[in-house]
Amino acid sequence: MLIHTIKEVREQVKEWKKLGLTVGLVPTMGALHNGHLSLIKKAVEKCDRVVVSVFVNPIQFCPGEDLEKYPRTLEADTKLCDDAGVNIVFAPSPAEMYGENQMRTNDFLTYVIPPFFYVNKLCGKSRVGHFDGVCTVVNKLFNIVQPDFTFFGEKDAQQLIIIQKMVKDLNIPVEIIPCPIVREESGLALSSRNKYLSDEDKIHALALSKILNNIKNCYKKGITDVEALKETAYQFLDEHHDLEYLEFMNQNDLEETTKADDTTRVFIACKVGGVRLIDNILLGEK
Ligand code: AMP
C-alpha cells in the first residue's frame, strides 16, 4: 500500500500496535535495487508488519550534490515492495516532512546533530552537514513509524555507526539490525548511484572492491601496519580514479587506527567518471 501522509501511516501503525504486532522500518531514498531488497527481505522475515520509506531527503544533500538528478522510480519501487510482502511504502513529499518553508535551512527546523568526533571524518569531511540531515530525517521516521526494528546496510557503515550512536544517546526504543553489503558478481557494491556509471566507468569502479579485498588478504597474511596496507592500494588506481579517502578505523567508534586488527573497518571513497562511490570492508569478517 502506497501512503504519502504522516497521518495515514500513524493511523495504520496504531492499528497494528493495538493487535500486538511488531513493526519493522527500512528507510531508503528509493531507486531500489537488490541491496535494498536484502534489507527488506530481512525485515519481512523478522517483523509482523513492514514499512519501507522512500524519501529523497533534501536536507542531507549538500550544495552542488545530485539532489535534483537523484533517480526517482516510485512506481517500480512500490511494485518491488508489494512483491516482497511490504505492508506500507511511505513516500512523503518534502513539504509533508518539513513544511513548505522549512526545507534546507536550520534557521527554522529542529535538527539532530551527531557528535563531531563521528562526523569530522570519512564522508562527513567532504559532505558537511550531511549526517545532520540523515539523523534528523531518521529520527523523524522513527517518531512517525515507531518501529520495533529498523534495518540499515553496512554499505553506508559510517551512517550505520552514527545512527547506532544516536539511538543509544537519545534512548530511542528501536533495535537496529545491520545488514551486510550486497555486491554485483564483479565485486561492485550495489548503489542507486551506479546508474550514473557508463559501462567503462563500471570497470574502473571495480578498483574499490579490489583494493579492499587485497588489503584484507594482506592483513590475513599478517601485515597489520596501516601505512603498509595503504601502500598496496596504489597498484589499482590510475587517471580514471579520484581517490577521496582510504581510512582504517575501529568499526565500533570510528577511532582511527595505525595497527589493524579484527575490529578494523577499511573505508574507501573514490570518484569514477565524476560519480562518487563508497565501499568498506571489516578485516575480521570471515
Ligand atoms: P539509500 O537508499 O542509498 O539511502 O539506502 C537505504 C539503505 O539501504 C541504507 O541502509 C543503505 O546502507 C542500504 N544499502 C544501500 N546499498 C546497499 C548494498 N549494496 N548492500 C546493503 N545495503 C545497502
PDB file of C-alpha atoms and ligand atoms in Angstrom:
ATOM      1  CA  MET A   1       0.000   0.000   0.000  1.00  0.00           C
ATOM      2  CA  LEU A   2       1.445   3.367  -1.046  1.00  0.00           C
ATOM      3  CA  ILE A   3       0.927   6.150   1.506  1.00  0.00           C
ATOM      4  CA  HIS A   4       2.029   9.777   1.208  1.00  0.00           C
ATOM      5  CA  THR A   5       0.931  11.318   4.508  1.00  0.00           C
ATOM      6  CA  ILE A   6       2.252  11.042   8.062  1.00  0.00           C
ATOM      7  CA  LYS A   7      -1.289  10.927   9.417  1.00  0.00           C
ATOM      8  CA  GLU A   8      -2.235   7.811   7.448  1.00  0.00           C
ATOM      9  CA  VAL A   9       0.943   5.939   8.441  1.00  0.00           C
ATOM     10  CA  ARG A  10       0.321   6.800  12.093  1.00  0.00           C
ATOM     11  CA  GLU A  11      -3.272   5.526  11.916  1.00  0.00           C
ATOM     12  CA  GLN A  12      -2.214   2.251  10.304  1.00  0.00           C
ATOM     13  CA  VAL A  13       0.656   1.647  12.752  1.00  0.00           C
ATOM     14  CA  LYS A  14      -1.682   2.383  15.650  1.00  0.00           C
ATOM     15  CA  GLU A  15      -3.991  -0.418  14.466  1.00  0.00           C
ATOM     16  CA  TRP A  16      -1.060  -2.848  14.244  1.00  0.00           C
ATOM     17  CA  LYS A  17       0.198  -1.955  17.713  1.00  0.00           C
ATOM     18  CA  LYS A  18      -3.280  -2.497  19.155  1.00  0.00           C
ATOM     19  CA  LEU A  19      -3.080  -6.071  17.825  1.00  0.00           C
ATOM     20  CA  GLY A  20       0.360  -6.514  19.416  1.00  0.00           C
ATOM     21  CA  LEU A  21       2.135  -6.864  16.046  1.00  0.00           C
ATOM     22  CA  THR A  22       5.842  -5.999  15.658  1.00  0.00           C
ATOM     23  CA  VAL A  23       6.738  -3.284  13.166  1.00  0.00           C
ATOM     24  CA  GLY A  24       9.909  -3.045  11.037  1.00  0.00           C
ATOM     25  CA  LEU A  25      11.130   0.077   9.235  1.00  0.00           C
ATOM     26  CA  VAL A  26      13.517   0.152   6.273  1.00  0.00           C
ATOM     27  CA  PRO A  27      14.478   3.758   5.467  1.00  0.00           C
ATOM     28  CA  THR A  28      15.550   4.311   1.834  1.00  0.00           C
ATOM     29  CA  MET A  29      15.836   7.014  -0.797  1.00  0.00           C
ATOM     30  CA  GLY A  30      14.245   4.746  -3.396  1.00  0.00           C
ATOM     31  CA  ALA A  31      15.600   3.609  -6.778  1.00  0.00           C
ATOM     32  CA  LEU A  32      15.523   0.243  -5.060  1.00  0.00           C
ATOM     33  CA  HIS A  33      17.985  -2.483  -6.012  1.00  0.00           C
ATOM     34  CA  ASN A  34      18.981  -5.871  -4.579  1.00  0.00           C
ATOM     35  CA  GLY A  35      20.935  -4.176  -1.772  1.00  0.00           C
ATOM     36  CA  HIS A  36      17.757  -2.535  -0.503  1.00  0.00           C
ATOM     37  CA  LEU A  37      15.860  -5.744  -1.182  1.00  0.00           C
ATOM     38  CA  SER A  38      18.140  -7.694   1.165  1.00  0.00           C
ATOM     39  CA  LEU A  39      17.171  -5.298   3.994  1.00  0.00           C
ATOM     40  CA  ILE A  40      13.505  -5.545   3.036  1.00  0.00           C
ATOM     41  CA  LYS A  41      13.581  -9.360   2.974  1.00  0.00           C
ATOM     42  CA  LYS A  42      15.192  -9.445   6.407  1.00  0.00           C
ATOM     43  CA  ALA A  43      12.528  -7.070   7.721  1.00  0.00           C
ATOM     44  CA  VAL A  44       9.682  -9.147   6.280  1.00  0.00           C
ATOM     45  CA  GLU A  45      11.180 -12.288   7.841  1.00  0.00           C
ATOM     46  CA  LYS A  46      11.663 -10.737  11.265  1.00  0.00           C
ATOM     47  CA  CYS A  47       8.645  -8.447  11.706  1.00  0.00           C
ATOM     48  CA  ASP A  48       4.877  -8.907  11.567  1.00  0.00           C
ATOM     49  CA  ARG A  49       4.446  -5.690   9.575  1.00  0.00           C
ATOM     50  CA  VAL A  50       6.959  -3.739   7.461  1.00  0.00           C
ATOM     51  CA  VAL A  51       7.141  -0.111   6.391  1.00  0.00           C
ATOM     52  CA  VAL A  52       9.621   0.931   3.689  1.00  0.00           C
ATOM     53  CA  SER A  53      10.128   4.676   3.479  1.00  0.00           C
ATOM     54  CA  VAL A  54      11.063   6.129   0.098  1.00  0.00           C
ATOM     55  CA  PHE A  55      12.198   9.711   0.533  1.00  0.00           C
ATOM     56  CA  VAL A  56      14.949  11.637  -1.221  1.00  0.00           C
ATOM     57  CA  ASN A  57      15.769  13.747   1.819  1.00  0.00           C
ATOM     58  CA  PRO A  58      16.696  17.265   0.656  1.00  0.00           C
ATOM     59  CA  ILE A  59      18.394  18.282   3.906  1.00  0.00           C
ATOM     60  CA  GLN A  60      21.057  15.568   3.642  1.00  0.00           C
ATOM     61  CA  PHE A  61      22.270  16.786   0.246  1.00  0.00           C
ATOM     62  CA  CYS A  62      24.995  19.418   0.244  1.00  0.00           C
ATOM     63  CA  PRO A  63      25.001  22.323  -2.220  1.00  0.00           C
ATOM     64  CA  GLY A  64      26.225  21.100  -5.620  1.00  0.00           C
ATOM     65  CA  GLU A  65      25.275  17.467  -4.967  1.00  0.00           C
ATOM     66  CA  ASP A  66      22.843  15.400  -7.049  1.00  0.00           C
ATOM     67  CA  LEU A  67      19.524  16.187  -5.271  1.00  0.00           C
ATOM     68  CA  GLU A  68      17.680  17.127  -8.485  1.00  0.00           C
ATOM     69  CA  LYS A  69      19.035  14.321 -10.639  1.00  0.00           C
ATOM     70  CA  TYR A  70      18.903  11.584  -7.954  1.00  0.00           C
ATOM     71  CA  PRO A  71      16.962   8.687  -9.558  1.00  0.00           C
ATOM     72  CA  ARG A  72      13.268   8.570  -8.623  1.00  0.00           C
ATOM     73  CA  THR A  73      11.416   5.365  -9.575  1.00  0.00           C
ATOM     74  CA  LEU A  74       8.490   5.228  -7.154  1.00  0.00           C
ATOM     75  CA  GLU A  75       6.236   3.064  -9.311  1.00  0.00           C
ATOM     76  CA  ALA A  76       8.841   0.337  -9.739  1.00  0.00           C
ATOM     77  CA  ASP A  77       9.848   0.657  -6.070  1.00  0.00           C
ATOM     78  CA  THR A  78       6.259   0.163  -4.924  1.00  0.00           C
ATOM     79  CA  LYS A  79       5.848  -2.935  -7.118  1.00  0.00           C
ATOM     80  CA  LEU A  80       9.087  -4.409  -5.797  1.00  0.00           C
ATOM     81  CA  CYS A  81       7.963  -3.777  -2.207  1.00  0.00           C
ATOM     82  CA  ASP A  82       4.493  -5.240  -2.838  1.00  0.00           C
ATOM     83  CA  ASP A  83       6.059  -8.374  -4.301  1.00  0.00           C
ATOM     84  CA  ALA A  84       8.388  -8.679  -1.301  1.00  0.00           C
ATOM     85  CA  GLY A  85       5.485  -8.569   1.173  1.00  0.00           C
ATOM     86  CA  VAL A  86       5.927  -4.991   2.436  1.00  0.00           C
ATOM     87  CA  ASN A  87       2.774  -3.589   4.077  1.00  0.00           C
ATOM     88  CA  ILE A  88       3.337   0.137   3.579  1.00  0.00           C
ATOM     89  CA  VAL A  89       5.525   2.133   1.205  1.00  0.00           C
ATOM     90  CA  PHE A  90       5.700   5.548   2.844  1.00  0.00           C
ATOM     91  CA  ALA A  91       6.650   8.167   0.239  1.00  0.00           C
ATOM     92  CA  PRO A  92       6.093  11.646   1.687  1.00  0.00           C
ATOM     93  CA  SER A  93       6.787  14.862  -0.199  1.00  0.00           C
ATOM     94  CA  PRO A  94       9.493  17.180   1.191  1.00  0.00           C
ATOM     95  CA  ALA A  95       6.703  19.573   2.249  1.00  0.00           C
ATOM     96  CA  GLU A  96       4.928  16.764   4.125  1.00  0.00           C
ATOM     97  CA  MET A  97       8.113  16.065   6.065  1.00  0.00           C
ATOM     98  CA  TYR A  98       9.373  19.601   6.625  1.00  0.00           C
ATOM     99  CA  GLY A  99       6.555  22.034   5.861  1.00  0.00           C
ATOM    100  CA  GLU A 100       6.622  24.374   2.881  1.00  0.00           C
ATOM    101  CA  ASN A 101       9.236  26.802   4.193  1.00  0.00           C
ATOM    102  CA  GLN A 102      11.488  24.685   6.369  1.00  0.00           C
ATOM    103  CA  MET A 103      13.489  22.803   3.762  1.00  0.00           C
ATOM    104  CA  ARG A 104      17.265  23.107   3.550  1.00  0.00           C
ATOM    105  CA  THR A 105      17.561  25.537   6.405  1.00  0.00           C
ATOM    106  CA  ASN A 106      18.459  25.115  10.038  1.00  0.00           C
ATOM    107  CA  ASP A 107      17.084  28.546  10.876  1.00  0.00           C
ATOM    108  CA  PHE A 108      13.567  27.154  11.206  1.00  0.00           C
ATOM    109  CA  LEU A 109      13.972  23.412  11.679  1.00  0.00           C
ATOM    110  CA  THR A 110      14.959  21.460  14.789  1.00  0.00           C
ATOM    111  CA  TYR A 111      17.933  19.290  13.853  1.00  0.00           C
ATOM    112  CA  VAL A 112      19.503  16.220  15.422  1.00  0.00           C
ATOM    113  CA  ILE A 113      23.257  16.811  15.351  1.00  0.00           C
ATOM    114  CA  PRO A 114      25.507  13.761  15.736  1.00  0.00           C
ATOM    115  CA  PRO A 115      28.814  14.166  17.626  1.00  0.00           C
ATOM    116  CA  PHE A 116      31.678  15.951  15.887  1.00  0.00           C
ATOM    117  CA  PHE A 117      34.062  13.022  16.546  1.00  0.00           C
ATOM    118  CA  TYR A 118      31.888  10.805  14.327  1.00  0.00           C
ATOM    119  CA  VAL A 119      31.258  13.291  11.520  1.00  0.00           C
ATOM    120  CA  ASN A 120      34.548  15.137  11.046  1.00  0.00           C
ATOM    121  CA  LYS A 121      35.972  12.199   9.072  1.00  0.00           C
ATOM    122  CA  LEU A 122      35.270   9.925   6.094  1.00  0.00           C
ATOM    123  CA  CYS A 123      32.161  11.126   4.199  1.00  0.00           C
ATOM    124  CA  GLY A 124      31.397  13.793   6.800  1.00  0.00           C
ATOM    125  CA  LYS A 125      34.558  15.679   5.884  1.00  0.00           C
ATOM    126  CA  SER A 126      33.523  16.494   2.323  1.00  0.00           C
ATOM    127  CA  ARG A 127      29.757  16.307   2.903  1.00  0.00           C
ATOM    128  CA  VAL A 128      29.452  18.953   5.610  1.00  0.00           C
ATOM    129  CA  GLY A 129      26.033  18.775   7.315  1.00  0.00           C
ATOM    130  CA  HIS A 130      25.134  15.522   5.555  1.00  0.00           C
ATOM    131  CA  PHE A 131      24.840  13.462   8.750  1.00  0.00           C
ATOM    132  CA  ASP A 132      22.829  16.208  10.475  1.00  0.00           C
ATOM    133  CA  GLY A 133      20.283  15.767   7.682  1.00  0.00           C
ATOM    134  CA  VAL A 134      20.431  11.971   7.939  1.00  0.00           C
ATOM    135  CA  CYS A 135      19.989  11.884  11.740  1.00  0.00           C
ATOM    136  CA  THR A 136      17.179  14.415  11.577  1.00  0.00           C
ATOM    137  CA  VAL A 137      15.185  12.519   8.961  1.00  0.00           C
ATOM    138  CA  VAL A 138      15.805   9.101  10.528  1.00  0.00           C
ATOM    139  CA  ASN A 139      14.743  10.447  13.907  1.00  0.00           C
ATOM    140  CA  LYS A 140      11.561  11.822  12.319  1.00  0.00           C
ATOM    141  CA  LEU A 141      10.877   8.478  10.628  1.00  0.00           C
ATOM    142  CA  PHE A 142      11.356   6.689  13.973  1.00  0.00           C
ATOM    143  CA  ASN A 143       8.846   9.055  15.579  1.00  0.00           C
ATOM    144  CA  ILE A 144       6.351   8.647  12.747  1.00  0.00           C
ATOM    145  CA  VAL A 145       6.533   4.832  12.403  1.00  0.00           C
ATOM    146  CA  GLN A 146       7.665   3.906  15.947  1.00  0.00           C
ATOM    147  CA  PRO A 147       9.258   0.682  14.707  1.00  0.00           C
ATOM    148  CA  ASP A 148      10.422  -2.154  16.956  1.00  0.00           C
ATOM    149  CA  PHE A 149      13.198  -2.978  14.476  1.00  0.00           C
ATOM    150  CA  THR A 150      14.952  -0.938  11.807  1.00  0.00           C
ATOM    151  CA  PHE A 151      17.304  -2.159   9.098  1.00  0.00           C
ATOM    152  CA  PHE A 152      20.443  -0.386   7.854  1.00  0.00           C
ATOM    153  CA  GLY A 153      23.087  -1.535   5.367  1.00  0.00           C
ATOM    154  CA  GLU A 154      26.789  -1.821   6.158  1.00  0.00           C
ATOM    155  CA  LYS A 155      27.324  -0.313   2.700  1.00  0.00           C
ATOM    156  CA  ASP A 156      26.963   3.040   4.472  1.00  0.00           C
ATOM    157  CA  ALA A 157      28.927   1.963   7.540  1.00  0.00           C
ATOM    158  CA  GLN A 158      29.625   5.469   8.873  1.00  0.00           C
ATOM    159  CA  GLN A 159      25.907   6.210   8.642  1.00  0.00           C
ATOM    160  CA  LEU A 160      25.065   2.948  10.447  1.00  0.00           C
ATOM    161  CA  ILE A 161      27.534   3.697  13.270  1.00  0.00           C
ATOM    162  CA  ILE A 162      26.195   7.250  13.643  1.00  0.00           C
ATOM    163  CA  ILE A 163      22.587   6.028  13.779  1.00  0.00           C
ATOM    164  CA  GLN A 164      23.576   3.421  16.389  1.00  0.00           C
ATOM    165  CA  LYS A 165      25.162   6.222  18.426  1.00  0.00           C
ATOM    166  CA  MET A 166      22.074   8.438  18.061  1.00  0.00           C
ATOM    167  CA  VAL A 167      19.740   5.621  19.175  1.00  0.00           C
ATOM    168  CA  LYS A 168      21.930   4.933  22.214  1.00  0.00           C
ATOM    169  CA  ASP A 169      22.484   8.581  23.187  1.00  0.00           C
ATOM    170  CA  LEU A 170      18.826   9.572  22.777  1.00  0.00           C
ATOM    171  CA  ASN A 171      17.399   6.329  24.248  1.00  0.00           C
ATOM    172  CA  ILE A 172      15.282   5.685  21.175  1.00  0.00           C
ATOM    173  CA  PRO A 173      13.339   2.441  21.708  1.00  0.00           C
ATOM    174  CA  VAL A 174      14.254   0.657  18.474  1.00  0.00           C
ATOM    175  CA  GLU A 175      16.586  -2.240  17.686  1.00  0.00           C
ATOM    176  CA  ILE A 176      18.931  -1.659  14.764  1.00  0.00           C
ATOM    177  CA  ILE A 177      19.615  -4.662  12.543  1.00  0.00           C
ATOM    178  CA  PRO A 178      22.812  -4.184  10.479  1.00  0.00           C
ATOM    179  CA  CYS A 179      22.760  -5.895   7.062  1.00  0.00           C
ATOM    180  CA  PRO A 180      25.799  -6.990   5.001  1.00  0.00           C
ATOM    181  CA  ILE A 181      26.825  -5.287   1.744  1.00  0.00           C
ATOM    182  CA  VAL A 182      25.261  -6.752  -1.402  1.00  0.00           C
ATOM    183  CA  ARG A 183      27.559  -6.731  -4.438  1.00  0.00           C
ATOM    184  CA  GLU A 184      27.406  -7.452  -8.137  1.00  0.00           C
ATOM    185  CA  GLU A 185      29.209 -10.640  -9.136  1.00  0.00           C
ATOM    186  CA  SER A 186      32.074  -8.398 -10.242  1.00  0.00           C
ATOM    187  CA  GLY A 187      32.510  -7.155  -6.671  1.00  0.00           C
ATOM    188  CA  LEU A 188      30.992  -3.699  -7.235  1.00  0.00           C
ATOM    189  CA  ALA A 189      28.827  -2.742  -4.244  1.00  0.00           C
ATOM    190  CA  LEU A 190      25.260  -2.060  -5.367  1.00  0.00           C
ATOM    191  CA  SER A 191      24.222   1.590  -5.142  1.00  0.00           C
ATOM    192  CA  SER A 192      21.471   3.722  -6.636  1.00  0.00           C
ATOM    193  CA  ARG A 193      24.250   5.997  -7.900  1.00  0.00           C
ATOM    194  CA  ASN A 194      25.704   3.160 -10.044  1.00  0.00           C
ATOM    195  CA  LYS A 195      23.027   4.250 -12.559  1.00  0.00           C
ATOM    196  CA  TYR A 196      25.243   7.242 -13.347  1.00  0.00           C
ATOM    197  CA  LEU A 197      28.178   4.997 -14.389  1.00  0.00           C
ATOM    198  CA  SER A 198      28.934   4.180 -18.033  1.00  0.00           C
ATOM    199  CA  ASP A 199      29.998   0.610 -18.909  1.00  0.00           C
ATOM    200  CA  GLU A 200      33.601   1.764 -18.951  1.00  0.00           C
ATOM    201  CA  ASP A 201      33.238   3.587 -15.617  1.00  0.00           C
ATOM    202  CA  LYS A 202      31.887   0.369 -14.130  1.00  0.00           C
ATOM    203  CA  ILE A 203      35.105  -1.427 -14.987  1.00  0.00           C
ATOM    204  CA  HIS A 204      37.188   1.328 -13.378  1.00  0.00           C
ATOM    205  CA  ALA A 205      34.843   1.262 -10.373  1.00  0.00           C
ATOM    206  CA  LEU A 206      35.970  -2.285  -9.589  1.00  0.00           C
ATOM    207  CA  ALA A 207      39.148  -0.765  -8.152  1.00  0.00           C
ATOM    208  CA  LEU A 208      37.304  -0.018  -4.890  1.00  0.00           C
ATOM    209  CA  SER A 209      36.385  -3.611  -4.048  1.00  0.00           C
ATOM    210  CA  LYS A 210      39.720  -4.864  -5.422  1.00  0.00           C
ATOM    211  CA  ILE A 211      41.634  -2.517  -3.110  1.00  0.00           C
ATOM    212  CA  LEU A 212      39.573  -3.590  -0.094  1.00  0.00           C
ATOM    213  CA  ASN A 213      39.841  -7.321  -0.831  1.00  0.00           C
ATOM    214  CA  ASN A 214      43.563  -7.047  -1.437  1.00  0.00           C
ATOM    215  CA  ILE A 215      44.059  -5.187   1.857  1.00  0.00           C
ATOM    216  CA  LYS A 216      42.103  -7.898   3.654  1.00  0.00           C
ATOM    217  CA  ASN A 217      44.217 -10.636   2.043  1.00  0.00           C
ATOM    218  CA  CYS A 218      47.410  -8.836   3.073  1.00  0.00           C
ATOM    219  CA  TYR A 219      46.037  -8.478   6.614  1.00  0.00           C
ATOM    220  CA  LYS A 220      45.195 -12.187   6.732  1.00  0.00           C
ATOM    221  CA  LYS A 221      48.799 -12.894   5.695  1.00  0.00           C
ATOM    222  CA  GLY A 222      49.991 -10.977   8.741  1.00  0.00           C
ATOM    223  CA  ILE A 223      50.515  -7.349   7.636  1.00  0.00           C
ATOM    224  CA  THR A 224      48.978  -5.070  10.268  1.00  0.00           C
ATOM    225  CA  ASP A 225      50.823  -1.778   9.703  1.00  0.00           C
ATOM    226  CA  VAL A 226      48.218   0.579   8.244  1.00  0.00           C
ATOM    227  CA  GLU A 227      50.700   2.596   6.173  1.00  0.00           C
ATOM    228  CA  ALA A 228      51.991  -0.618   4.566  1.00  0.00           C
ATOM    229  CA  LEU A 229      48.431  -1.771   3.882  1.00  0.00           C
ATOM    230  CA  LYS A 230      47.541   1.613   2.341  1.00  0.00           C
ATOM    231  CA  GLU A 231      50.541   1.347   0.021  1.00  0.00           C
ATOM    232  CA  THR A 232      49.042  -1.774  -1.564  1.00  0.00           C
ATOM    233  CA  ALA A 233      46.127   0.269  -2.943  1.00  0.00           C
ATOM    234  CA  TYR A 234      48.026   2.331  -5.500  1.00  0.00           C
ATOM    235  CA  GLN A 235      48.539  -0.529  -7.976  1.00  0.00           C
ATOM    236  CA  PHE A 236      44.742  -0.440  -8.595  1.00  0.00           C
ATOM    237  CA  LEU A 237      44.485   3.323  -9.152  1.00  0.00           C
ATOM    238  CA  ASP A 238      45.155   5.332 -12.307  1.00  0.00           C
ATOM    239  CA  GLU A 239      43.984   8.537 -14.004  1.00  0.00           C
ATOM    240  CA  HIS A 240      40.382   7.228 -14.001  1.00  0.00           C
ATOM    241  CA  HIS A 241      40.266   7.374 -10.201  1.00  0.00           C
ATOM    242  CA  ASP A 242      39.981  10.406  -7.958  1.00  0.00           C
ATOM    243  CA  LEU A 243      40.617   8.925  -4.512  1.00  0.00           C
ATOM    244  CA  GLU A 244      38.942  10.912  -1.721  1.00  0.00           C
ATOM    245  CA  TYR A 245      39.957   8.757   1.233  1.00  0.00           C
ATOM    246  CA  LEU A 246      41.224   5.341   2.252  1.00  0.00           C
ATOM    247  CA  GLU A 247      40.973   5.098   6.035  1.00  0.00           C
ATOM    248  CA  PHE A 248      41.320   2.432   8.734  1.00  0.00           C
ATOM    249  CA  MET A 249      39.066   2.830  11.752  1.00  0.00           C
ATOM    250  CA  ASN A 250      37.667   0.879  14.658  1.00  0.00           C
ATOM    251  CA  GLN A 251      34.291  -0.314  13.497  1.00  0.00           C
ATOM    252  CA  ASN A 252      32.526   0.448  16.776  1.00  0.00           C
ATOM    253  CA  ASP A 253      33.580   4.022  17.496  1.00  0.00           C
ATOM    254  CA  LEU A 254      35.328   5.262  14.314  1.00  0.00           C
ATOM    255  CA  GLU A 255      38.619   5.774  16.161  1.00  0.00           C
ATOM    256  CA  GLU A 256      41.433   5.941  13.609  1.00  0.00           C
ATOM    257  CA  THR A 257      43.993   3.142  13.883  1.00  0.00           C
ATOM    258  CA  THR A 258      47.634   2.730  12.834  1.00  0.00           C
ATOM    259  CA  LYS A 259      47.714  -1.025  13.536  1.00  0.00           C
ATOM    260  CA  ALA A 260      44.963  -3.126  12.003  1.00  0.00           C
ATOM    261  CA  ASP A 261      43.132  -5.825  13.928  1.00  0.00           C
ATOM    262  CA  ASP A 262      39.894  -7.800  13.513  1.00  0.00           C
ATOM    263  CA  THR A 263      37.777  -4.802  14.597  1.00  0.00           C
ATOM    264  CA  THR A 264      39.271  -2.548  11.927  1.00  0.00           C
ATOM    265  CA  ARG A 265      36.982  -1.439   9.121  1.00  0.00           C
ATOM    266  CA  VAL A 266      38.623  -0.089   5.982  1.00  0.00           C
ATOM    267  CA  PHE A 267      36.693   2.724   4.305  1.00  0.00           C
ATOM    268  CA  ILE A 268      37.181   3.998   0.776  1.00  0.00           C
ATOM    269  CA  ALA A 269      35.611   6.820  -1.241  1.00  0.00           C
ATOM    270  CA  CYS A 270      36.650   7.437  -4.831  1.00  0.00           C
ATOM    271  CA  LYS A 271      35.216   9.316  -7.781  1.00  0.00           C
ATOM    272  CA  VAL A 272      34.963   7.395 -11.050  1.00  0.00           C
ATOM    273  CA  GLY A 273      33.656   9.204 -14.142  1.00  0.00           C
ATOM    274  CA  GLY A 274      32.587  12.049 -11.841  1.00  0.00           C
ATOM    275  CA  VAL A 275      30.482   9.687  -9.701  1.00  0.00           C
ATOM    276  CA  ARG A 276      31.368   9.468  -6.012  1.00  0.00           C
ATOM    277  CA  LEU A 277      31.436   5.842  -4.870  1.00  0.00           C
ATOM    278  CA  ILE A 278      31.967   4.414  -1.379  1.00  0.00           C
ATOM    279  CA  ASP A 279      32.741   0.952  -0.092  1.00  0.00           C
ATOM    280  CA  ASN A 280      34.169  -0.676   3.027  1.00  0.00           C
ATOM    281  CA  ILE A 281      35.279  -3.992   4.492  1.00  0.00           C
ATOM    282  CA  LEU A 282      35.666  -5.373   8.006  1.00  0.00           C
ATOM    283  CA  LEU A 283      39.078  -7.049   8.340  1.00  0.00           C
ATOM    284  CA  GLY A 284      37.913  -9.555  10.978  1.00  0.00           C
ATOM    285  CA  GLU A 285      34.994 -10.898   8.955  1.00  0.00           C
ATOM    286  CA  LYS A 286      35.358 -14.425   7.535  1.00  0.00           C
TER     287      LYS A 286
HETATM  288  P1  AMP B   1      19.801   4.615   0.327  1.00  0.00           P
HETATM  289  O1  AMP B   1      18.549   4.435  -0.464  1.00  0.00           O
HETATM  290  O2  AMP B   1      21.033   4.702  -0.517  1.00  0.00           O
HETATM  291  O3  AMP B   1      19.687   5.701   1.354  1.00  0.00           O
HETATM  292  O4  AMP B   1      19.986   3.277   1.158  1.00  0.00           O
HETATM  293  C1  AMP B   1      18.980   2.802   2.016  1.00  0.00           C
HETATM  294  C2  AMP B   1      19.529   1.670   2.844  1.00  0.00           C
HETATM  295  O5  AMP B   1      19.954   0.610   2.002  1.00  0.00           O
HETATM  296  C3  AMP B   1      20.762   2.078   3.688  1.00  0.00           C
HETATM  297  O6  AMP B   1      20.670   1.485   4.969  1.00  0.00           O
HETATM  298  C4  AMP B   1      21.889   1.526   2.878  1.00  0.00           C
HETATM  299  O7  AMP B   1      23.045   1.241   3.650  1.00  0.00           O
HETATM  300  C5  AMP B   1      21.289   0.250   2.331  1.00  0.00           C
HETATM  301  N1  AMP B   1      22.018  -0.183   1.139  1.00  0.00           N
HETATM  302  C6  AMP B   1      22.252   0.515   0.001  1.00  0.00           C
HETATM  303  N2  AMP B   1      23.015  -0.190  -0.850  1.00  0.00           N
HETATM  304  C7  AMP B   1      23.277  -1.370  -0.225  1.00  0.00           C
HETATM  305  C8  AMP B   1      24.035  -2.530  -0.563  1.00  0.00           C
HETATM  306  N3  AMP B   1      24.696  -2.639  -1.726  1.00  0.00           N
HETATM  307  N4  AMP B   1      24.078  -3.543   0.321  1.00  0.00           N
HETATM  308  C9  AMP B   1      23.447  -3.458   1.528  1.00  0.00           C
HETATM  309  N5  AMP B   1      22.718  -2.398   1.908  1.00  0.00           N
HETATM  310  C10 AMP B   1      22.642  -1.365   1.051  1.00  0.00           C
END
